[in-house]
Each structure stands twice: as structure tokens, then as C-alpha cells.
Coordinates of C-alpha atoms and ligand atoms in Angstrom, one line a residue:
M29 CA -28.3 -35.9 18.0
A30 CA -25.5 -35.4 20.6
V31 CA -22.2 -36.8 19.6
D32 CA -20.7 -39.4 21.9
S33 CA -17.1 -38.3 21.6
N34 CA -14.0 -38.2 23.7
L35 CA -14.0 -34.5 22.9
S36 CA -17.1 -34.1 25.1
S37 CA -17.0 -30.9 27.0
P38 CA -18.1 -29.8 30.6
L39 CA -20.2 -27.2 28.8
G40 CA -22.5 -30.1 27.7
P41 CA -22.7 -32.8 25.1
P42 CA -21.8 -31.2 21.7
A43 CA -24.3 -31.5 18.8
C44 CA -21.7 -32.7 16.2
E45 CA -18.0 -33.3 15.8
K46 CA -17.3 -29.7 14.7
D47 CA -19.0 -28.4 17.8
A48 CA -17.0 -30.8 20.0
K49 CA -13.8 -29.2 18.7
A50 CA -15.1 -25.7 19.3
L51 CA -16.3 -26.5 22.8
Q52 CA -13.0 -28.1 23.6
F53 CA -11.2 -25.0 22.4
I54 CA -13.3 -22.9 24.7
E55 CA -12.4 -25.2 27.6
E56 CA -8.7 -25.1 26.8
M57 CA -8.7 -21.3 26.6
T58 CA -10.7 -20.8 29.7
K59 CA -8.7 -23.4 31.8
N60 CA -5.4 -21.8 30.8
A61 CA -6.5 -18.2 30.7
D62 CA -3.4 -16.8 32.4
A63 CA -0.9 -18.8 30.4
V64 CA -2.7 -18.0 27.1
Q65 CA -2.6 -14.3 28.1
E66 CA 1.1 -14.4 28.8
R67 CA 1.7 -16.1 25.4
V68 CA -0.5 -13.6 23.6
L69 CA 1.3 -10.6 25.1
A70 CA 4.7 -12.1 24.3
E71 CA 3.6 -12.7 20.7
I72 CA 2.3 -9.2 20.3
L73 CA 5.4 -7.6 21.8
S74 CA 7.9 -9.6 19.9
R75 CA 6.3 -9.2 16.5
N76 CA 5.8 -5.4 17.1
A77 CA 9.2 -5.0 18.8
E78 CA 10.6 -2.8 16.0
T79 CA 7.5 -0.5 15.7
E80 CA 8.0 3.1 16.4
Y81 CA 5.6 3.0 19.3
L82 CA 7.2 0.3 21.3
R83 CA 10.7 1.6 20.6
R84 CA 9.6 5.0 21.9
F85 CA 9.1 3.4 25.3
E86 CA 12.4 1.6 25.1
L87 CA 10.9 -1.9 25.5
D88 CA 14.2 -3.1 23.9
G89 CA 12.6 -6.3 22.7
A90 CA 11.3 -7.3 26.2
S91 CA 8.1 -9.3 25.9
D92 CA 7.3 -10.1 29.6
R93 CA 4.4 -8.6 31.6
N94 CA 6.5 -6.8 34.2
T95 CA 8.6 -4.8 31.7
F96 CA 5.5 -4.1 29.6
K97 CA 3.6 -2.8 32.6
S98 CA 6.4 -0.7 33.9
K99 CA 7.2 1.0 30.6
I100 CA 4.1 1.3 28.5
P101 CA 1.6 4.0 29.4
I102 CA -2.2 3.5 29.5
V103 CA -3.7 5.5 26.7
T104 CA -7.0 6.7 25.3
Y105 CA -7.8 7.3 21.6
E106 CA -6.9 11.0 21.9
D107 CA -3.4 10.0 23.0
L108 CA -2.9 7.9 19.9
Q109 CA -4.6 10.3 17.5
P110 CA -1.3 11.8 16.1
E111 CA -0.1 8.3 15.1
I112 CA -3.5 7.3 13.8
Q113 CA -3.6 10.5 11.7
R114 CA -0.2 9.7 10.2
I115 CA -1.3 6.3 9.2
A116 CA -4.6 7.7 7.8
N117 CA -2.5 10.2 5.8
G118 CA -0.5 7.5 4.1
D119 CA 2.6 6.9 6.3
R120 CA 3.3 3.2 5.7
S121 CA 6.1 2.9 8.2
T122 CA 5.6 0.5 11.1
I123 CA 4.2 3.0 13.5
L124 CA 1.9 0.8 15.7
S125 CA 2.0 -2.6 14.1
A126 CA 4.7 -4.5 12.2
H127 CA 2.0 -5.9 10.0
P128 CA 0.6 -3.5 7.3
V129 CA -2.5 -1.7 8.3
S130 CA -5.1 -3.2 5.9
E131 CA -7.9 -0.7 6.6
F132 CA -9.5 1.5 9.3
L133 CA -12.5 0.4 11.2
T134 CA -14.8 3.3 12.1
S135 CA -15.9 2.8 15.7
S136 CA -19.2 4.1 16.9
G137 CA -17.3 5.9 19.6
T138 CA -16.3 9.4 18.6
S139 CA -13.5 11.8 19.2
A140 CA -14.1 15.5 18.5
G141 CA -17.4 14.6 16.9
E142 CA -16.0 12.2 14.3
R143 CA -16.0 8.4 14.4
K144 CA -12.8 7.0 15.9
L145 CA -10.6 5.3 13.3
M146 CA -9.2 2.0 14.4
P147 CA -6.3 0.7 12.4
T148 CA -6.6 -3.1 11.8
I149 CA -4.5 -5.8 10.1
H150 CA -5.7 -8.5 7.8
E151 CA -5.2 -11.4 10.1
E152 CA -7.7 -9.9 12.6
L153 CA -10.4 -11.2 10.3
D154 CA -9.3 -14.7 11.3
R155 CA -9.7 -13.9 14.9
R156 CA -13.2 -12.4 14.3
Q157 CA -14.1 -15.5 12.3
L158 CA -12.8 -17.8 15.1
L159 CA -15.0 -16.1 17.7
Y160 CA -18.1 -16.3 15.4
S161 CA -17.4 -20.0 14.9
L162 CA -17.8 -20.6 18.6
L163 CA -21.3 -19.1 18.9
M164 CA -23.4 -21.9 17.3
P165 CA -21.6 -24.8 19.1
V166 CA -22.6 -23.1 22.4
M167 CA -26.1 -22.3 21.2
N168 CA -26.6 -25.9 20.1
L169 CA -26.1 -27.0 23.7
Y170 CA -29.2 -25.2 24.7
V171 CA -31.4 -25.2 21.6
P172 CA -31.5 -28.5 19.6
G173 CA -32.5 -28.8 16.0
L174 CA -31.1 -25.5 14.7
D175 CA -29.8 -27.4 11.7
K176 CA -33.4 -28.1 10.6
G177 CA -34.2 -24.6 9.5
R178 CA -32.9 -21.1 8.9
G179 CA -32.0 -17.9 10.7
L180 CA -33.7 -14.7 9.7
Y181 CA -31.0 -12.2 10.4
F182 CA -31.2 -8.5 9.3
L183 CA -27.6 -7.8 8.5
F184 CA -26.4 -4.6 6.7
V185 CA -23.3 -3.0 5.2
K186 CA -22.8 0.7 5.7
A187 CA -21.2 3.6 4.0
E188 CA -17.4 3.4 3.4
S189 CA -14.9 6.2 2.8
K190 CA -11.2 6.5 2.1
T191 CA -8.6 8.2 4.3
P192 CA -6.4 10.8 2.6
G193 CA -3.7 8.1 2.3
G194 CA -6.1 5.8 0.4
L195 CA -7.0 3.3 3.1
L196 CA -10.7 2.2 3.4
A197 CA -12.5 3.3 6.5
R198 CA -15.7 1.4 7.3
P199 CA -17.5 -0.2 10.2
V200 CA -16.2 -3.6 11.4
L201 CA -19.3 -5.5 10.4
T202 CA -19.2 -4.0 6.9
S203 CA -15.6 -5.1 6.7
Y204 CA -16.5 -8.6 7.8
Y205 CA -19.5 -9.1 5.6
K206 CA -17.6 -7.9 2.6
S207 CA -14.6 -10.2 3.3
E208 CA -14.1 -13.6 1.7
H209 CA -14.4 -15.1 5.2
F210 CA -18.1 -14.2 5.1
K211 CA -18.9 -14.2 1.4
T212 CA -17.4 -17.6 0.6
R213 CA -18.1 -19.3 4.0
P214 CA -18.5 -23.0 3.6
Y215 CA -22.0 -24.5 3.9
D216 CA -22.9 -25.1 7.5
P217 CA -26.4 -26.6 8.3
F218 CA -26.4 -24.7 11.6
N219 CA -25.8 -21.4 9.9
V220 CA -28.2 -21.1 7.0
Y221 CA -29.7 -17.7 6.6
T222 CA -32.9 -16.6 4.8
S223 CA -31.1 -13.5 3.5
P224 CA -29.0 -14.0 0.3
N225 CA -25.5 -12.4 0.4
E226 CA -26.6 -10.1 -2.4
A227 CA -29.2 -8.5 -0.1
I228 CA -26.8 -8.2 2.8
L229 CA -24.1 -6.7 0.7
C230 CA -26.4 -4.1 -1.0
A231 CA -25.4 -0.7 0.3
D232 CA -28.8 0.8 -0.2
S233 CA -30.6 0.3 3.1
F234 CA -34.1 0.2 1.7
Q235 CA -33.3 -2.4 -1.0
S236 CA -31.3 -4.4 1.4
M237 CA -34.0 -4.4 4.1
Y238 CA -36.8 -5.0 1.6
T239 CA -35.2 -8.0 0.1
Q240 CA -34.2 -9.5 3.5
M241 CA -37.8 -9.1 4.8
L242 CA -39.2 -10.5 1.6
C243 CA -37.0 -13.6 1.8
G244 CA -37.9 -13.9 5.5
L245 CA -41.6 -13.9 4.6
I246 CA -41.2 -16.4 1.8
M247 CA -39.3 -18.8 4.0
R248 CA -41.4 -18.1 7.1
E249 CA -42.0 -21.7 8.1
E250 CA -38.3 -22.6 8.0
V251 CA -37.3 -19.7 10.2
L252 CA -36.0 -21.0 13.6
R253 CA -34.4 -17.8 15.0
V254 CA -34.8 -14.2 14.2
G255 CA -32.1 -11.6 14.8
A256 CA -30.1 -8.5 14.1
V257 CA -26.9 -7.4 15.7
F258 CA -28.6 -5.0 18.1
A259 CA -32.1 -4.9 19.4
S260 CA -32.7 -1.5 17.8
G261 CA -32.0 -3.1 14.4
L262 CA -34.6 -5.8 14.9
L263 CA -37.2 -3.3 15.9
R264 CA -36.4 -1.2 12.8
A265 CA -37.1 -4.3 10.7
I266 CA -40.5 -4.8 12.4
R267 CA -41.3 -1.1 11.8
F268 CA -40.2 -1.6 8.1
L269 CA -42.7 -4.5 7.9
Q270 CA -45.4 -2.2 9.3
L271 CA -44.7 0.3 6.6
N272 CA -44.2 -2.0 3.7
W273 CA -46.2 -5.2 4.2
K274 CA -48.7 -4.2 1.5
Q275 CA -46.1 -4.0 -1.2
L276 CA -44.3 -7.1 0.1
A277 CA -47.6 -9.1 0.0
D278 CA -48.2 -7.8 -3.5
D279 CA -44.8 -9.0 -4.6
I280 CA -45.5 -12.4 -3.1
S281 CA -48.9 -12.5 -4.7
T282 CA -47.7 -11.7 -8.2
G283 CA -44.3 -13.1 -8.0
N284 CA -42.9 -9.8 -9.3
L285 CA -40.2 -7.9 -7.4
N286 CA -41.0 -4.3 -6.4
P287 CA -39.4 -2.1 -9.1
K288 CA -37.9 0.1 -6.3
V289 CA -35.4 -2.8 -5.9
T290 CA -33.1 -2.0 -8.7
D291 CA -29.9 -3.6 -7.6
P292 CA -29.2 -6.1 -10.5
S293 CA -27.6 -8.8 -8.4
I294 CA -30.6 -8.8 -6.0
R295 CA -33.0 -8.9 -8.9
E296 CA -31.1 -11.8 -10.4
C297 CA -31.0 -13.8 -7.2
M298 CA -34.6 -13.1 -6.4
T299 CA -35.8 -14.7 -9.7
K300 CA -34.9 -18.0 -8.0
I301 CA -36.5 -17.2 -4.7
L302 CA -39.7 -15.2 -5.5
K303 CA -42.6 -17.2 -7.0
S304 CA -46.2 -16.3 -7.0
N305 CA -47.9 -17.5 -3.8
P306 CA -51.3 -15.9 -3.3
E307 CA -52.0 -18.0 -0.2
L308 CA -48.9 -16.6 1.6
A309 CA -49.8 -13.1 0.4
D310 CA -53.3 -13.5 2.0
F311 CA -51.8 -14.7 5.2
I312 CA -49.4 -11.7 5.4
T313 CA -52.2 -9.3 4.6
K314 CA -54.4 -10.9 7.3
E315 CA -51.7 -10.8 10.0
C316 CA -50.4 -7.3 9.2
S317 CA -53.6 -5.4 8.3
G318 CA -54.9 -5.4 11.9
E319 CA -54.1 -2.7 14.4
N320 CA -52.7 -5.2 16.9
W321 CA -49.1 -6.1 16.3
D322 CA -48.8 -8.0 19.6
G323 CA -46.8 -11.1 19.0
I324 CA -46.2 -10.3 15.3
I325 CA -42.9 -12.2 15.3
T326 CA -44.3 -15.4 16.5
R327 CA -47.4 -15.1 14.3
I328 CA -45.4 -14.6 11.1
W329 CA -42.5 -16.9 12.1
P330 CA -44.2 -19.5 14.2
N331 CA -41.2 -21.8 14.6
T332 CA -38.9 -19.1 16.1
K333 CA -37.2 -20.5 19.1
Y334 CA -35.4 -17.4 20.2
L335 CA -34.4 -13.9 19.2
D336 CA -30.7 -13.4 18.5
V337 CA -30.0 -9.8 19.5
I338 CA -27.9 -7.9 21.9
V339 CA -30.1 -6.4 24.6
T340 CA -27.3 -5.7 27.1
G341 CA -25.9 -2.2 27.8
A342 CA -27.8 0.6 26.1
M343 CA -29.9 -1.9 24.2
A344 CA -31.7 -3.0 27.4
Q345 CA -34.2 -0.2 26.8
Y346 CA -35.7 -2.2 24.0
I347 CA -36.5 -5.4 25.9
P348 CA -40.2 -4.5 26.7
T349 CA -40.9 -3.7 23.0
L350 CA -39.3 -6.9 21.8
D351 CA -41.2 -8.9 24.4
Y352 CA -44.4 -7.4 23.1
Y353 CA -43.6 -8.3 19.4
S354 CA -42.4 -11.8 20.3
R355 CA -44.7 -12.7 23.2
G356 CA -41.7 -13.2 25.5
L357 CA -39.4 -15.3 23.3
P358 CA -36.0 -15.8 24.9
M359 CA -33.4 -13.1 23.8
A360 CA -30.0 -14.5 23.2
C361 CA -27.0 -12.1 23.6
T362 CA -24.3 -14.1 22.1
M363 CA -21.2 -12.0 22.0
Y364 CA -19.3 -8.9 23.1
A365 CA -17.2 -7.2 20.6
S366 CA -15.9 -3.9 19.3
S367 CA -14.0 -2.3 16.4
E368 CA -10.8 -2.4 18.4
C369 CA -11.1 -6.1 19.1
Y370 CA -13.7 -8.9 19.4
F371 CA -13.7 -9.8 23.1
G372 CA -15.8 -12.9 23.9
L373 CA -19.0 -14.8 24.1
N374 CA -21.9 -15.7 26.3
L375 CA -21.6 -19.3 27.4
R376 CA -25.2 -19.3 28.7
P377 CA -27.0 -17.6 25.8
M378 CA -30.5 -18.5 26.9
C379 CA -30.2 -16.9 30.2
K380 CA -32.4 -13.8 31.1
P381 CA -31.0 -10.5 29.7
S382 CA -30.4 -9.2 33.2
E383 CA -28.1 -12.2 33.9
V384 CA -26.0 -12.1 30.7
S385 CA -22.3 -12.4 31.3
Y386 CA -19.6 -12.6 28.7
T387 CA -16.5 -14.7 28.9
I388 CA -13.6 -12.9 27.4
M389 CA -11.5 -15.3 25.2
P390 CA -7.9 -15.0 26.3
N391 CA -6.6 -15.6 22.8
M392 CA -8.2 -12.5 21.2
A393 CA -5.8 -9.9 22.7
Y394 CA -4.1 -9.1 26.0
F395 CA -6.6 -7.8 28.5
E396 CA -6.0 -5.7 31.6
F397 CA -8.5 -4.2 34.0
L398 CA -8.5 -0.9 35.6
P399 CA -10.4 -1.1 38.9
H400 CA -13.3 1.2 38.6
D401 CA -14.0 3.1 41.8
P402 CA -15.7 6.5 41.2
T403 CA -14.9 7.5 44.8
A404 CA -11.2 6.8 44.6
P405 CA -8.8 9.7 44.2
L406 CA -7.7 10.2 40.6
P407 CA -4.4 8.5 39.6
S408 CA -1.4 10.8 39.4
R409 CA 2.0 10.5 37.8
D410 CA 3.4 9.4 41.2
S411 CA 0.7 6.9 41.8
P412 CA -0.3 5.5 38.4
P413 CA -3.3 3.2 38.5
R414 CA -2.6 -0.5 39.0
L415 CA -4.1 -2.7 36.3
V416 CA -5.2 -6.2 37.1
D417 CA -4.7 -9.2 34.7
L418 CA -7.6 -11.2 33.3
A419 CA -7.1 -14.2 35.6
D420 CA -6.7 -11.9 38.7
V421 CA -9.9 -9.9 38.6
E422 CA -12.2 -10.4 41.6
A423 CA -15.8 -11.4 41.6
G424 CA -18.2 -8.6 42.5
K425 CA -15.8 -5.8 41.4
E426 CA -16.1 -3.4 38.5
Y427 CA -13.3 -2.7 36.1
E428 CA -12.7 -0.6 33.0
L429 CA -11.4 -2.7 30.1
V430 CA -7.9 -2.0 28.8
I431 CA -6.6 -3.9 25.7
T432 CA -3.4 -4.6 23.9
T433 CA -4.1 -5.9 20.4
Y434 CA -2.2 -7.7 17.6
A435 CA -3.1 -4.6 15.4
G436 CA -0.9 -2.4 17.6
L437 CA -3.1 -0.8 20.3
C438 CA -1.1 -0.9 23.6
R439 CA -2.9 -0.6 26.9
Y440 CA -5.8 1.1 25.3
R441 CA -8.8 2.1 27.3
V442 CA -11.9 0.8 25.6
G443 CA -14.3 2.8 27.8
D444 CA -16.5 -0.1 28.9
I445 CA -17.2 -0.8 32.5
L446 CA -17.6 -4.4 33.4
L447 CA -18.6 -6.3 36.5
V448 CA -17.1 -9.7 37.3
T449 CA -20.0 -12.1 38.0
G450 CA -18.1 -15.4 38.4
F451 CA -15.7 -17.7 36.5
H452 CA -15.8 -20.4 33.9
N453 CA -12.7 -22.4 34.7
S454 CA -10.1 -19.8 35.3
A455 CA -11.6 -17.2 32.9
P456 CA -13.8 -14.5 34.5
L457 CA -17.4 -13.8 33.4
F458 CA -18.2 -10.2 32.9
R459 CA -21.5 -8.3 33.0
F460 CA -21.5 -5.3 30.7
V461 CA -22.4 -2.5 33.1
R462 CA -22.2 0.6 30.9
R463 CA -20.0 2.6 28.6
K464 CA -18.2 5.5 30.3
N465 CA -19.6 9.0 29.7
V466 CA -22.5 8.0 27.6
L467 CA -25.7 9.9 28.3
L468 CA -27.9 9.1 25.3
S469 CA -28.0 6.2 22.9
I470 CA -30.7 5.0 20.5
D471 CA -28.7 2.8 18.1
S472 CA -25.0 2.8 17.8
D473 CA -24.8 6.5 18.6
K474 CA -23.3 7.5 21.9
T475 CA -23.8 11.1 23.0
D476 CA -22.0 12.4 26.1
E477 CA -22.7 15.3 28.4
A478 CA -20.3 17.7 26.6
E479 CA -21.9 17.0 23.2
L480 CA -25.3 17.6 24.6
Q481 CA -24.2 20.8 26.2
K482 CA -22.7 22.0 22.9
G483 CA -26.0 21.2 21.1
V484 CA -27.9 23.2 23.6
D485 CA -25.4 26.1 23.4
N486 CA -25.7 26.2 19.6
A487 CA -29.4 26.0 19.6
T488 CA -29.8 28.7 22.1
L489 CA -28.0 31.1 19.7
L490 CA -31.3 31.2 17.8
L491 CA -33.1 32.4 20.9
K492 CA -31.0 35.5 21.3
E493 CA -33.1 37.7 19.1
F494 CA -36.1 36.8 21.3
N495 CA -34.2 37.7 24.4
T496 CA -34.7 34.2 25.7
S497 CA -32.4 31.7 27.3
V498 CA -32.5 28.1 28.4
I499 CA -32.3 28.1 32.2
E500 CA -32.2 24.3 32.7
Y501 CA -32.4 21.3 30.5
T502 CA -32.3 17.5 30.7
S503 CA -32.8 14.7 28.1
Y504 CA -33.9 11.2 27.6
A505 CA -33.8 8.6 24.9
D506 CA -37.4 8.0 23.8
T507 CA -37.7 4.5 22.5
T508 CA -41.4 4.2 22.4
T509 CA -41.2 5.5 18.8
I510 CA -39.5 3.4 16.2
P511 CA -36.9 4.5 15.4
G512 CA -36.3 6.1 18.8
H513 CA -35.3 9.7 19.2
Y514 CA -33.7 12.2 21.6
V515 CA -36.0 14.3 23.7
I516 CA -34.6 17.4 25.3
F517 CA -36.7 19.1 28.0
W518 CA -36.1 22.9 28.1
E519 CA -37.1 25.4 30.7
L520 CA -36.9 28.8 29.2
L521 CA -36.5 32.3 30.5
V522 CA -38.5 34.5 28.2
K523 CA -37.6 38.1 29.1
D524 CA -40.1 39.7 26.8
P525 CA -43.3 37.7 26.6
S526 CA -44.6 39.9 23.8
N527 CA -41.7 38.6 21.7
S528 CA -41.4 34.9 22.7
P529 CA -39.7 32.4 20.4
T530 CA -42.1 31.2 17.7
D531 CA -42.9 27.6 17.0
E532 CA -40.8 27.7 13.8
V533 CA -37.7 29.0 15.7
L534 CA -38.1 26.2 18.3
N535 CA -38.3 23.7 15.5
K536 CA -35.1 25.2 14.1
C537 CA -33.5 24.8 17.6
C538 CA -34.1 21.1 17.3
L539 CA -32.3 21.0 14.0
A540 CA -29.4 23.2 15.3
M541 CA -29.0 20.6 18.1
E542 CA -28.9 17.8 15.6
E543 CA -26.3 19.7 13.5
S544 CA -24.1 19.8 16.6
M545 CA -24.2 16.1 17.3
N546 CA -21.4 13.7 16.4
S547 CA -21.2 12.0 13.0
V548 CA -22.5 8.7 14.3
Y549 CA -25.7 10.4 15.4
R550 CA -26.1 12.3 12.1
Q551 CA -25.4 9.1 10.1
G552 CA -28.2 7.4 12.1
R553 CA -30.5 10.2 11.2
V554 CA -29.6 10.6 7.5
A555 CA -28.3 7.3 6.1
D556 CA -29.4 4.5 8.4
N557 CA -32.8 5.9 9.5
S558 CA -32.1 4.4 12.9
I559 CA -32.8 7.7 14.8
G560 CA -35.9 9.8 14.5
P561 CA -36.1 13.7 14.5
L562 CA -34.9 15.3 17.8
E563 CA -37.7 16.7 19.9
I564 CA -37.6 19.7 22.3
R565 CA -40.3 19.7 25.0
V566 CA -40.6 23.1 26.6
V567 CA -41.7 22.8 30.3
R568 CA -43.3 25.5 32.3
N569 CA -41.3 27.7 34.6
G570 CA -40.5 26.2 38.0
T571 CA -40.4 22.6 36.7
F572 CA -36.7 22.0 37.4
E573 CA -37.2 23.4 40.9
E574 CA -39.9 20.8 41.4
L575 CA -37.4 18.2 40.1
M576 CA -34.9 19.3 42.7
D577 CA -37.5 19.1 45.4
Y578 CA -38.4 15.6 44.3
A579 CA -34.7 14.6 44.4
I580 CA -34.2 16.1 47.8
S581 CA -37.3 14.3 49.1
R582 CA -35.6 11.2 48.0
G583 CA -32.4 11.9 49.9
A584 CA -30.3 14.1 47.6
S585 CA -28.2 16.8 49.3
I586 CA -29.3 20.4 48.6
N587 CA -25.8 21.6 48.5
Q588 CA -24.6 19.1 45.9
Y589 CA -27.7 18.9 43.8
K590 CA -27.3 19.3 40.1
A591 CA -30.0 18.9 37.5
P592 CA -29.5 15.5 35.9
R593 CA -28.5 15.9 32.2
C594 CA -30.3 12.7 31.4
V595 CA -33.3 11.0 33.0
S596 CA -34.9 7.6 32.7
F597 CA -36.6 7.1 36.0
S598 CA -40.3 6.9 35.3
P599 CA -41.6 9.2 38.1
I600 CA -39.2 11.9 37.0
L601 CA -40.2 11.5 33.4
E602 CA -43.9 11.6 34.4
L603 CA -43.3 14.8 36.3
L604 CA -41.5 16.4 33.4
D605 CA -44.1 15.3 30.9
A606 CA -46.9 16.7 33.0
R607 CA -45.3 20.1 32.8
V608 CA -44.8 20.3 29.0
V609 CA -46.3 23.4 27.4
S610 CA -45.1 22.8 23.9
K611 CA -43.4 20.1 21.7
H612 CA -41.1 20.8 18.8
F613 CA -39.5 18.5 16.2
S614 CA -36.6 18.9 13.9
P615 CA -38.0 19.9 10.6
A616 CA -35.2 18.4 8.4
A617 CA -32.3 15.9 8.5
P618 CA -28.9 17.3 9.6
H619 CA -26.0 17.3 7.3
W620 CA -24.0 14.1 7.0
T621 CA -21.6 12.6 4.4
P622 CA -19.4 9.5 4.8
E623 CA -16.4 11.8 4.5
R624 CA -14.9 13.1 7.7
R625 CA -15.1 16.8 8.5
R626 CA -11.5 17.0 9.4
Ligands
LIG10 P1 -18.0 0.0 18.2 O1 -17.1 1.0 18.8 O2 -18.9 0.6 17.3 O3 -17.2 -1.1 17.7 O4 -18.8 -0.5 19.5 C1 -18.2 -1.3 20.5 C2 -18.9 -1.0 21.8 O5 -20.3 -1.5 21.7 C3 -18.3 -1.8 22.9 O6 -17.2 -1.2 23.4 C4 -19.5 -1.7 23.9 O7 -19.6 -0.5 24.5 C5 -20.7 -1.9 23.0 N1 -21.0 -3.4 22.9 C6 -20.6 -4.3 22.1 N2 -21.1 -5.5 22.3 C7 -21.9 -5.3 23.4 C8 -22.7 -6.2 24.2 N3 -22.8 -7.5 23.9 N4 -23.4 -5.7 25.2 C9 -23.3 -4.3 25.5 N5 -22.6 -3.5 24.8 C10 -21.9 -4.0 23.8

């Protein structure tokens, strides 16, 4: 029931007293976006005044915007790498942040093929928790009754490693789920999950997924929302059910847990949850044994009101498949975050995926915006780019996000391009447009043009002895398979047809490409099973010329035409697919360990 409170918010009547406070907080932050930003910058600069980094730029203790903007350069990860490497190697002096670096967060963005290492400080956990605490109060405005059941969320921890200086390096969500903030969270009727902590915190991805799915099936009638962080993760869970429903139904029928689940803490907690229920086992068998998986989510979890998954950005490619499995349930994209910083939330989470906009919360960091105009001349030393403040961005314009964080990143380019779609109070709403320089992405992997080129170069070394070269190539992320996989179209020049490359060699070329990919890709292939084997499709000679003819017929200039390195437009894909003469898959998984190569 809505609370009649003087804390009532323009966002709508809150569902309970706690929600009222959260909504009021959002209102305060968004009404005073500029003042909050000014305070945040002053706080960051004064607490970090004595750091080596700020002293280097002679800020001399100034904490105002003008001095900051005139003295501190805009940087990328590569610019900060020497400082980050020193911290990773064990230098405990105050290099970037006055507060001790508590660990490194391994971003899915890469630098020189390795995950970026983002130094973080302990108190950032509070900021992340604060943003999480705002999500349900907003959701409750649109979907009533979420306190009457549970959320089936597939949440996972991933591999950790240590830097040479002994600091942990792990993904931000792994850090959060393993923190006391998550593990000992107080009971909240709006945030009850089907997955026990023991399953979420199990590092073995099979055992973790198996147990989370089993609990989801056992509590199927209580489930009101189904989710994962990204759409690709939820689809992986559905695929897991396709592959494992027999064993899961067997466990439910007998009340005995699959012996492949060996984690003692999971086995212990499942003794309380898993009881023999032949009727439920029969139901699961009936639903899963058919060929038709249309609407499987709504059939198994009939009370699901929405899917909670990010389907913006690269994840938009999964919307049709999720629609199929859920018979068009709404998909809520609730937040926008990164390893560097959690940014903000969607104040209209039940809107269509194509309309999702995020409101950046001005208390999370200091945000600046680099106008993104691909046609503008490149900024030079004499005319550095002019960054715009959060409250000054203009609706309809695109910007690249630049952040200054409590953990010590200063004017750091995140690499995301955002479009301003409107305002909530004085805080802008942003549509996520894309990440700069990303060509291919299946899960959290991000492959750019240079990485793809390097992969092709390395693979073509294997063709040398066949006197064969790749004359043109392009790629696409095939998400019709689960997990999705990279497809590379190759047009070959075979100089000696009596000695053309064998099937086996072309398969090896697939693996050689995978070995050249960055560590996030290889982790997805090896540890997370979130990416399938890479495929090379050889197309017949003349195909890329046809592609050019097609582009020119649609208005491309002959002089400037370059073969696209990635395609997604259906007519082009159809053209390419119609010219395929052979298909080849990677015969093995590439190498990957949690340890960094450098
Ligand atoms: P990571 O570096 O692994 O922390 O990934 C952070 C990046 O994921 C962001 O900079 C975005 O490019 C992307 N991302 C995060 N949240 C969203 C979202 N809600 N929609 C689209 N892309 C997102």
C-alpha cells in the first residue's frame, strides 16, 4: 500500500517509509545537481590535495572548478598506467588517492590485451550500496507487490588474482557480492532472492548456476522477477536449463542433490531447501522435454512481472531472444555502472528498451562531458577540448563521459558515448549510445578493430605454407547461438589451388584468432563459457566486391569506400551468408589464466 507521507515524491507515491526516503534523496540530488557536483569536486580535491598526482599539476590545494579545469589534463587509462602499475607493484604512497587503495577492480575494458586495473578505496562500497538501495524504491512505483515474492537472479562471482604487490584484483561485482555489504545485508521484503548466498559466492560456475537454477525451480511460484546483470547472462541460464533440466528434475523428484555439486556450504544449505517433490519434477519434465521453448520463462515462472536485465548498448542484440523466451515480458534496465564508478539509474525502468535513459546521480563522482562530434577537428595542445558540466549538457547532443572519482581518477575518459534525452529536475537523462571503438561484443568482452586485425594477421601466418592470403574480411557477433560467438568472413586468395589450405588448418586459424584476443574474451571462452568457439566462414571470390557494389548502390562514395570490419545489417549478412563456401570452428579453447600476462 502506498504510504501517505510528507516525504511523498514527484516520482510517485512511495510504497513504504524506506522508499519515501530514497525517492526524496533522488529528488534532492537531481534538483541540486550542479551544487552537489561542486561539493563533490571540492571534497575530492581537498581530500586528495597531497597526492602525488594533484601535486604534479600544481593544484596547490585549490578545490574549485575553474582551477581544476585549467590545470588537470584529460586522460585515458594508458596515460595513468605508470601510476597504476606502481600501485599494483606495491607502492603504498599516496599516488592517486589519499585513502589507501583497498583492491583493484578488473574492468572488462582492456589495455594491451589485458583487463584494465582500476584502483578503488573501501568507502566506494558504500556508494555502490547507496545506488543499489535506490533501485527498488523506483521499481516499486511501477510494479506493486514485489514484497510478496522473490527475485530469481543469476548472480556470479568470478576469478580473482593478486597483483605483484599483493592487492586483490577482481571484477567489481565479485568484490561487491563478497563484501559484508552484500553478505550481511539486512532483510528487506522487497529484495528477497531465490538464490542462497552460498550459491552466489561459489566460484565454480557450474555448481553456482546449477544451485541457483534448482532453487529457482523449487520456488517457482514465488518468483516475481527474473534477472541477471546482463541479458547474455540470463540467456546463458536458459541454455543451462535446456542442457540440465533432466538432472535438475531428478534432484527435485528424489530430494537428493546432484553429486557434481560438491561445495560443502552449498550442500549444507540445500538440505533445508531441497525436498522430494515428484509433482514439481513431473511439471518440469513436461515443460522442458518438448522441442518448443517459446515462453519457457513465463511457463516455468508464471508470476514473473518483468525481466531485470540490461538490454541497452551491446546487449540490445539479445532483445528478440529474450522476447521469445518470455513472451514479451517487460525488460527493466535499472542501472548504469562501471568498475571505475557507479553512475546512475533509470527512473522509468518499465519503459521500452529503446527508450531507456539513465539519470546520473551527482553524488557518485564529478562528471564532465566531452562533446562528441566525429566531424569536428581533433583537439590540439593549443585548442584543448572544452568539457561541459553535468548540469550544462544540452538535450539532443552526444557526449563522451569523463569522470573524477573519490578513488583518485581525475578527468578520466570512460569511453562511453551518451545522448542527452531530457532532464529530471536539473539532472540530465542519458541514453547509452555505444562504447567507443568496440566492434564485437557477446558478453562483457569488447573487441576493437586493432584486436581483430591482429587476430587475422596471426591466423594468416598459418596460411603461408599454402601460399594463401586473406584479401578481405569482416566480422559479426552471432547471437543466434547460446552462448553467442564471433563469426569472421574471409575472402581468400589461393595462389596454388592444388595446395589450398585444408579444413584442419582453417580450424586452427580460428584458434589462432582466439589466442590473439584480449583476456576478457579468452576468460569468456574458458572460464565463464559465455562465448562459443570462433567461426571462420570462407566466402567465394568476388564477394567483397559485391559488398562494395551494394554499399555504392546505397549511396557510399567509391573513393572513400572501405570494407566494414563488422556488419550487422541483415541484407549484408544475407549477402555474405549466401556466398559462404566453407565454415570452420575453433577446435579447442584458447589459453587463459586469472594471472596477467604482463
Ligand atoms: P566494466 O568496465 O566491466 O565495469 O564495464 C562498464 C561498461 O559497461 C560501461 O562503461 C558501459 O560501457 C557498459 N555498461 C554498463 N552499464 C550499462 C548499461 N546499463 N547499458 C549499456 N552499457 C552499460
